[in-house]
mmCIF file of C-alpha atoms in Angstrom:
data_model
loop_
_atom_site.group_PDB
_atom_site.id
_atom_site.type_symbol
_atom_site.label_atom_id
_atom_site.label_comp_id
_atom_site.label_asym_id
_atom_site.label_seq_id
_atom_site.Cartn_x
_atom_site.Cartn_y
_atom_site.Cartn_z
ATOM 1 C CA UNK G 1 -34.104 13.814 7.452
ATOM 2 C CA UNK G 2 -34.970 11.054 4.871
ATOM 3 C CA UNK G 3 -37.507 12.543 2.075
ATOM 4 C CA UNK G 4 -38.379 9.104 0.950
ATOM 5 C CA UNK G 5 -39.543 6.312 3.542
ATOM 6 C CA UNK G 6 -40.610 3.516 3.466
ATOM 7 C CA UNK G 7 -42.667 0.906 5.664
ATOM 8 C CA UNK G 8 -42.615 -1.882 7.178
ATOM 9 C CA UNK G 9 -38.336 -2.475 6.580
ATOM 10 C CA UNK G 10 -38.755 -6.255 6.821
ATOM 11 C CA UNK G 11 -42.029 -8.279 6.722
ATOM 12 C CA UNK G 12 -42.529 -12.310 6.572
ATOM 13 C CA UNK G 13 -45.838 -13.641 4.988
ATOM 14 C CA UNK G 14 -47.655 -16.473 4.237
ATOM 15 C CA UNK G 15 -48.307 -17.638 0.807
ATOM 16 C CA UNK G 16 -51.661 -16.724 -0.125
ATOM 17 C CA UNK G 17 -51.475 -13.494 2.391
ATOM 18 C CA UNK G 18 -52.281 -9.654 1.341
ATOM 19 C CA UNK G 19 -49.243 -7.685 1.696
ATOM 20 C CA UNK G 20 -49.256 -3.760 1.494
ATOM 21 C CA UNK G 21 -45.693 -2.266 1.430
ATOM 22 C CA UNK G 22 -46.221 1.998 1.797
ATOM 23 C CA UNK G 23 -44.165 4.704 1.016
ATOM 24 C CA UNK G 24 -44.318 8.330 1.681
ATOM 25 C CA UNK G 25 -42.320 11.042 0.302
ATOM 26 C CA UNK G 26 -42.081 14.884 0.994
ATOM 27 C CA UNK G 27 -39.975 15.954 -1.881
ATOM 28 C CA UNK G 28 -43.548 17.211 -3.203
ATOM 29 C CA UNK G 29 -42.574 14.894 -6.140
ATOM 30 C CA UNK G 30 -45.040 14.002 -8.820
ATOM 31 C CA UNK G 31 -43.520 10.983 -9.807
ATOM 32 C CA UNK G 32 -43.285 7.897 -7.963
ATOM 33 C CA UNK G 33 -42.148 4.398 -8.963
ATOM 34 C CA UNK G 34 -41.955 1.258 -7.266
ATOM 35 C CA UNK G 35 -38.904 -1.726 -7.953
ATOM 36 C CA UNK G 36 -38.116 -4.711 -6.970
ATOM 37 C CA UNK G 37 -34.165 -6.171 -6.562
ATOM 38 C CA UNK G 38 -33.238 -9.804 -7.206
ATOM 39 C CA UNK G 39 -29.945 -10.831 -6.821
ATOM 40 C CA UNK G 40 -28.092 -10.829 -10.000
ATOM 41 C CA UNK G 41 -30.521 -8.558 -11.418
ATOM 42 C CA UNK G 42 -30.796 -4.933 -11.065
ATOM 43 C CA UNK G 43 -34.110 -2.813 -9.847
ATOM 44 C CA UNK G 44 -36.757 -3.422 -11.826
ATOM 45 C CA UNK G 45 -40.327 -1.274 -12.157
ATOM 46 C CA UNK G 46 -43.274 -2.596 -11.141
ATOM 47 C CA UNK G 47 -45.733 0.240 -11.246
ATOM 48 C CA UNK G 48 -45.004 3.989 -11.376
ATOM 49 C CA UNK G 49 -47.481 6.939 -10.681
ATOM 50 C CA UNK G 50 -47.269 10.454 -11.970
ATOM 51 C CA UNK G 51 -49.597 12.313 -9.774
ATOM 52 C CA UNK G 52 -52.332 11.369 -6.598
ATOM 53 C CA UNK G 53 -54.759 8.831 -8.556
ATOM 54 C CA UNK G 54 -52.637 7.575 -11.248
ATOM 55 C CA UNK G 55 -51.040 4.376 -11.227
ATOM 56 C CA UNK G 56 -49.528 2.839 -14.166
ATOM 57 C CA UNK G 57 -47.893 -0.848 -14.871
ATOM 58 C CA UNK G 58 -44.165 -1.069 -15.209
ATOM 59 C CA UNK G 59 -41.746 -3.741 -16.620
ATOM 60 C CA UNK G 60 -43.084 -6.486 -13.974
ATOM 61 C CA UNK G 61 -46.487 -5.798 -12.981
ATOM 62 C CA UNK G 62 -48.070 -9.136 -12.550
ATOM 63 C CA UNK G 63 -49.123 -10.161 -9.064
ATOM 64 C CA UNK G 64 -48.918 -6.633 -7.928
ATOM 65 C CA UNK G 65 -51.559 -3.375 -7.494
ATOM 66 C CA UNK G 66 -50.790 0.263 -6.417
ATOM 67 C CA UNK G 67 -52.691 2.487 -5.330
ATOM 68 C CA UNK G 68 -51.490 6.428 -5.097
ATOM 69 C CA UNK G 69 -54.259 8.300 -2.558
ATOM 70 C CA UNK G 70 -52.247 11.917 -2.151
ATOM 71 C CA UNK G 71 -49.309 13.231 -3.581
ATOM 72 C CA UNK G 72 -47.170 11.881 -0.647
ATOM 73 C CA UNK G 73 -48.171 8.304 -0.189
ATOM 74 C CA UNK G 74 -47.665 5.324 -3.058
ATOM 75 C CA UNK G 75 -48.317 1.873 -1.788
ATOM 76 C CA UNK G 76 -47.776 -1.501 -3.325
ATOM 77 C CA UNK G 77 -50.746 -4.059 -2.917
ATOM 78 C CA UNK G 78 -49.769 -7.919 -3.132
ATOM 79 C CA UNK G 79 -53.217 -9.348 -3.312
ATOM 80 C CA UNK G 80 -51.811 -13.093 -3.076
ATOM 81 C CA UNK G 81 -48.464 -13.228 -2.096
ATOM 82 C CA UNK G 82 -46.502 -15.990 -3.640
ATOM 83 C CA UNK G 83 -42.774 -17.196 -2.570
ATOM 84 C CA UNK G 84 -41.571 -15.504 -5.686
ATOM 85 C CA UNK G 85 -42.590 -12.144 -4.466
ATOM 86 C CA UNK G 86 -39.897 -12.951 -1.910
ATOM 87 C CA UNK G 87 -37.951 -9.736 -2.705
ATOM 88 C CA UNK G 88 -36.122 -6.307 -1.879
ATOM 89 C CA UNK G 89 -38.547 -3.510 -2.931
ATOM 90 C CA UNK G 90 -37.611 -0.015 -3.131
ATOM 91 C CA UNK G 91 -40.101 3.111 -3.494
ATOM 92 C CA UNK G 92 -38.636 6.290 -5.398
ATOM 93 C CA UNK G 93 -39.699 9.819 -6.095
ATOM 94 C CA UNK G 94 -38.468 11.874 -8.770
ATOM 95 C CA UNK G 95 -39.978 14.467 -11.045
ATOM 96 C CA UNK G 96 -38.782 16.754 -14.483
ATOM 97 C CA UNK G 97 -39.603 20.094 -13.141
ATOM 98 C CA UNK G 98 -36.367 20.186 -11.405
ATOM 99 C CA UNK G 99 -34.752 19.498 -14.689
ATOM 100 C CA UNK G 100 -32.461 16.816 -13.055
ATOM 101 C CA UNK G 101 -34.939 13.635 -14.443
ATOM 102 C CA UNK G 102 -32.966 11.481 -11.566
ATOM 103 C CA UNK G 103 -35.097 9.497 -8.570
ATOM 104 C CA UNK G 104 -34.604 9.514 -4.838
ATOM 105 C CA UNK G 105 -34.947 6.199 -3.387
ATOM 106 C CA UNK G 106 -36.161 4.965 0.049
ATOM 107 C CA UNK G 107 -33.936 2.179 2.374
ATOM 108 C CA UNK G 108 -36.064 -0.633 0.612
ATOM 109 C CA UNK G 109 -38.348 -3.492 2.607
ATOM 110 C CA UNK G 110 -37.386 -6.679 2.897
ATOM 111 C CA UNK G 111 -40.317 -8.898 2.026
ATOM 112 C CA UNK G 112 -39.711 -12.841 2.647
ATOM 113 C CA UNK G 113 -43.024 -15.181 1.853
ATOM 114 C CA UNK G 114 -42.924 -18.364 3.012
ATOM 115 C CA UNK R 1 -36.568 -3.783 -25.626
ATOM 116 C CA UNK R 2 -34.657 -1.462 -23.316
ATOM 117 C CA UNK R 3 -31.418 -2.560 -21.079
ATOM 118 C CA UNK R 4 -28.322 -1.813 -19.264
ATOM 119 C CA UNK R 5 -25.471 -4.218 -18.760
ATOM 120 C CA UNK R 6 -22.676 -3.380 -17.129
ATOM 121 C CA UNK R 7 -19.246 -5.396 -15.853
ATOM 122 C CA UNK R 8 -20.098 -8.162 -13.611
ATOM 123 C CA UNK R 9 -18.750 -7.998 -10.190
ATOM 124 C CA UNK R 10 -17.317 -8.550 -7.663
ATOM 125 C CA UNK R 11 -14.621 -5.975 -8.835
ATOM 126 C CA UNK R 12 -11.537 -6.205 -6.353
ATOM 127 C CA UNK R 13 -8.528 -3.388 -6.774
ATOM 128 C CA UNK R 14 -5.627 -1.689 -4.667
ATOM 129 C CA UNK R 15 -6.303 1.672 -3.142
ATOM 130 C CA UNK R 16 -4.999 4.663 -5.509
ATOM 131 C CA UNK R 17 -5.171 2.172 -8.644
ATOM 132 C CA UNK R 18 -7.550 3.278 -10.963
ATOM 133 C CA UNK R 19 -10.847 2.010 -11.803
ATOM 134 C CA UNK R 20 -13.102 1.668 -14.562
ATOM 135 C CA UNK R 21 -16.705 -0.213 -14.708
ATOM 136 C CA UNK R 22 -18.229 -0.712 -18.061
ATOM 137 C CA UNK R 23 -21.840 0.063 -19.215
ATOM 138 C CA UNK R 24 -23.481 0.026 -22.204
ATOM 139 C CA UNK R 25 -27.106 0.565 -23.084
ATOM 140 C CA UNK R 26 -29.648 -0.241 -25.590
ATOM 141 C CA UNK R 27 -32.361 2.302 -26.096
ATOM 142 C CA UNK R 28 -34.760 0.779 -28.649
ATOM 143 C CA UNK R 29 -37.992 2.878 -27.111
ATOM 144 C CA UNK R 30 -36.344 5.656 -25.965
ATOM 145 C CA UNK R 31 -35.840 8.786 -27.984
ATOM 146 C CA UNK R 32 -33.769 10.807 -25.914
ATOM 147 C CA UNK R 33 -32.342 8.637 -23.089
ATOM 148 C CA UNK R 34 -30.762 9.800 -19.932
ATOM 149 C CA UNK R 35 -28.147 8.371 -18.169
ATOM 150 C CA UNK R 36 -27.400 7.900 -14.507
ATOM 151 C CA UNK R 37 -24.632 6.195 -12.124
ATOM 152 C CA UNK R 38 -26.258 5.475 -8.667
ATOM 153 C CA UNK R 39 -24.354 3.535 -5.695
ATOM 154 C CA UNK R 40 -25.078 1.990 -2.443
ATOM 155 C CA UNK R 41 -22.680 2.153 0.079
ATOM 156 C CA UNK R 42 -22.611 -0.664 2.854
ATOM 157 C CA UNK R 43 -25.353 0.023 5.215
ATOM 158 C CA UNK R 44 -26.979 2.848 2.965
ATOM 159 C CA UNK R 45 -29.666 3.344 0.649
ATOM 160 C CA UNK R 46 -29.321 3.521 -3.007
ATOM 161 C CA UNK R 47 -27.680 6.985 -4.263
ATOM 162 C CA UNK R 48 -27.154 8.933 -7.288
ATOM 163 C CA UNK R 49 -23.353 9.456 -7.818
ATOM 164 C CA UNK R 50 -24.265 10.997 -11.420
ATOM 165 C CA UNK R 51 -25.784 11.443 -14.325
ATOM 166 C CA UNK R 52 -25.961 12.769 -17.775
ATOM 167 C CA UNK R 53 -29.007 13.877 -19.752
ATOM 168 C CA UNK R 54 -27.237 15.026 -23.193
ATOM 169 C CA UNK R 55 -25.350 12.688 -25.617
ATOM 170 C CA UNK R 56 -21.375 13.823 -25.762
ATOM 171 C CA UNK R 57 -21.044 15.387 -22.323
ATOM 172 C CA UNK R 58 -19.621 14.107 -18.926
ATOM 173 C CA UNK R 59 -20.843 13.779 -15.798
ATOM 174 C CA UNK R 60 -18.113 13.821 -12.394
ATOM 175 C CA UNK R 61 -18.548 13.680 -8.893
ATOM 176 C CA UNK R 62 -16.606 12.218 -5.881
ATOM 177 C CA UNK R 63 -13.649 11.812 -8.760
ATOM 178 C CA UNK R 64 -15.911 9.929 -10.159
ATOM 179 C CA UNK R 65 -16.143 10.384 -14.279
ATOM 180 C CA UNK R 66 -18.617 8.998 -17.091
ATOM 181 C CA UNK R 67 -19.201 9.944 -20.096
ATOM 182 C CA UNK R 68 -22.731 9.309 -22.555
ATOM 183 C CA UNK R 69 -21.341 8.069 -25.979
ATOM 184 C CA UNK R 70 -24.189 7.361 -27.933
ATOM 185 C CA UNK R 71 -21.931 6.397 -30.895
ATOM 186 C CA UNK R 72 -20.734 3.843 -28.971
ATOM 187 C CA UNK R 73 -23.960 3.371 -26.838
ATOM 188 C CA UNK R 74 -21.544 3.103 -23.294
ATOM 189 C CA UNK R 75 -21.888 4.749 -20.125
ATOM 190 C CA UNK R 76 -18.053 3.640 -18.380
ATOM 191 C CA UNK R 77 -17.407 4.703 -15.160
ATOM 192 C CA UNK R 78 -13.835 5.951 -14.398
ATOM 193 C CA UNK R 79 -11.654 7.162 -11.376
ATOM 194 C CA UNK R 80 -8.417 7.881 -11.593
ATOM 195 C CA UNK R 81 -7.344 6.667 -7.811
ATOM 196 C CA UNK R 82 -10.177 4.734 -5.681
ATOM 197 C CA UNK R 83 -10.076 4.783 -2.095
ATOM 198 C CA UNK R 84 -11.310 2.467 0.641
ATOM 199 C CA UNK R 85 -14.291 4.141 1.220
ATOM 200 C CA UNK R 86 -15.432 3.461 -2.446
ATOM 201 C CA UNK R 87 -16.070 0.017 -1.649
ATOM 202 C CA UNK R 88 -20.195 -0.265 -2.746
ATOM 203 C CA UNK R 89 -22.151 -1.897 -5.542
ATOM 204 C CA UNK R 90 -22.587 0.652 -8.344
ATOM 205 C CA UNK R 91 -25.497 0.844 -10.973
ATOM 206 C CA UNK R 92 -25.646 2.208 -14.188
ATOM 207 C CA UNK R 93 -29.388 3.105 -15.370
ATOM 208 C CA UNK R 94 -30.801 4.277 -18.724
ATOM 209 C CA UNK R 95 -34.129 7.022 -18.409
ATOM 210 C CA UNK R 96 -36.243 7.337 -20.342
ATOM 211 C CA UNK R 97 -37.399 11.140 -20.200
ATOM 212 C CA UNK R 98 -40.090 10.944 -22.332
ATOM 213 C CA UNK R 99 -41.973 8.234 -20.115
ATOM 214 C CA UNK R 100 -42.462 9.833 -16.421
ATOM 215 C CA UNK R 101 -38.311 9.247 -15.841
ATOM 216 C CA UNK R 102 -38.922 5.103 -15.657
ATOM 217 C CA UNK R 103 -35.151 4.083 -14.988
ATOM 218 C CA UNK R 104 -33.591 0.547 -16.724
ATOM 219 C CA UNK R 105 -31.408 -0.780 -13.951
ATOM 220 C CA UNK R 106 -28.106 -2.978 -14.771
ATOM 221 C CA UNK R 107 -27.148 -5.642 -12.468
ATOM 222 C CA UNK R 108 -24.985 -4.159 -10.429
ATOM 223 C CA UNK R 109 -21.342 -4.469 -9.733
ATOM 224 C CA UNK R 110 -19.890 -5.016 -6.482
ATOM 225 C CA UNK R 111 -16.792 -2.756 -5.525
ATOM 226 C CA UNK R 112 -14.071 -3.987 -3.092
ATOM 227 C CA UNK R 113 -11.066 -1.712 -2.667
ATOM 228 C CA UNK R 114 -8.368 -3.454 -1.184
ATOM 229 C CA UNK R 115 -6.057 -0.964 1.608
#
């Protein structure tokens, strides 16, 4: 079954709406990541987390939180969603102790703002 | 700063012709980059096809071949005979091991393999 999942698949809000996208893995991976995909560009970070409590800011952090509460769930926060949030996000897991350094990713959430 | 570009799709080709999608990096922050090939096939999430972590070696899978020439800073993906059922969008992504893994996406080129 999928390790890496993610929820809600699609979601329409309102400008000026709090949005929380979650994800939950059970790889037991320390590392988890959060990107966006825009057509004609490829995924891009927005924040990444290397352990339960940790968040950092990625490539394209503005407008966004995260929050990371256990080692299996990493959620991304839109405080004030804004029509250019309108997006495919995708959660990942990944971690160096297996030596591979390569990410697992979940089936992505459609997220349309309007 | 870092990036990936690779050929800009779509990408249309015969079945049993051979294929090759170019990538090449730039890894101005990253001391010891790693390099990856991921696809999505049509109705499926995104998947690693392959990867390579040191600088001279190659990476295969599905007949799938790349290999990390950090002379030449390129990634290429090759296959010798595509099928149908390689039709997908393929990404090639730059690591950065020394930074939690944090993966540099390309664009993305789109596959169509003609029967």
């Amino acid at each position: 079954e999928a390790a890496v999942t993610q929820s809600p698949r699609n979601k329409v809000a309102v400008t000026g709406g709090k949005v929380t996208l979650s994800c939950n893995q059970t790889n037991n991976h320390n590392n988890m990541y959060w990107y966006r995909q825009d057509t004609g560009h490829g995924l891009r970070l927005i924040h990444y987390s290397y352990g339960a409590g940790s968040t950092e800011k990625g490539d394209i952090p503005d407008g966004y939180k995260a929050s990371r509460p256990s080692q299996e769930n990493f959620s991304l926060i839109l405080e004030l969603a804004t029509p250019s949030q309108t997006s495919v996000y995708f959660c990942a897991s990944g971690d160096a102790g297996t030596g591979g350094y390569e990410q697992y990713f979940g089936p992505g959430t459609r997220l349309t703002v309007l | 700063g870092d990036s990936v570009t690779q050929t800009e799709g779509p990408v249309t080709v015969s079945e049993s012709e051979s294929l090759i999608i170019n990538c090449t990096y730039s890894a101005t922050s990253i001391a010891y980059p790693n390099l990856f090939w991921y696809v999505r096939y049509p109705g499926e999430g995104l998947q690693l096809l392959l990867k390579v972590i040191t600088a001279g070696q190659k990476g295969s899978s599905r007949g799938f071949e790349a290999t990390y020439n950090k002379e030449t800073t390129s990634f290429h993906l090759q296959k010798a005979s595509v099928q149908e059922s390689d039709s997908a969008v393929y990404y090639c992504a730059l690591g950065d091991r020394g930074s939690f893994n944090k993966l540099t996406f390309g664009a993305g080129t789109r596959l169509a393999v003609c029967p």
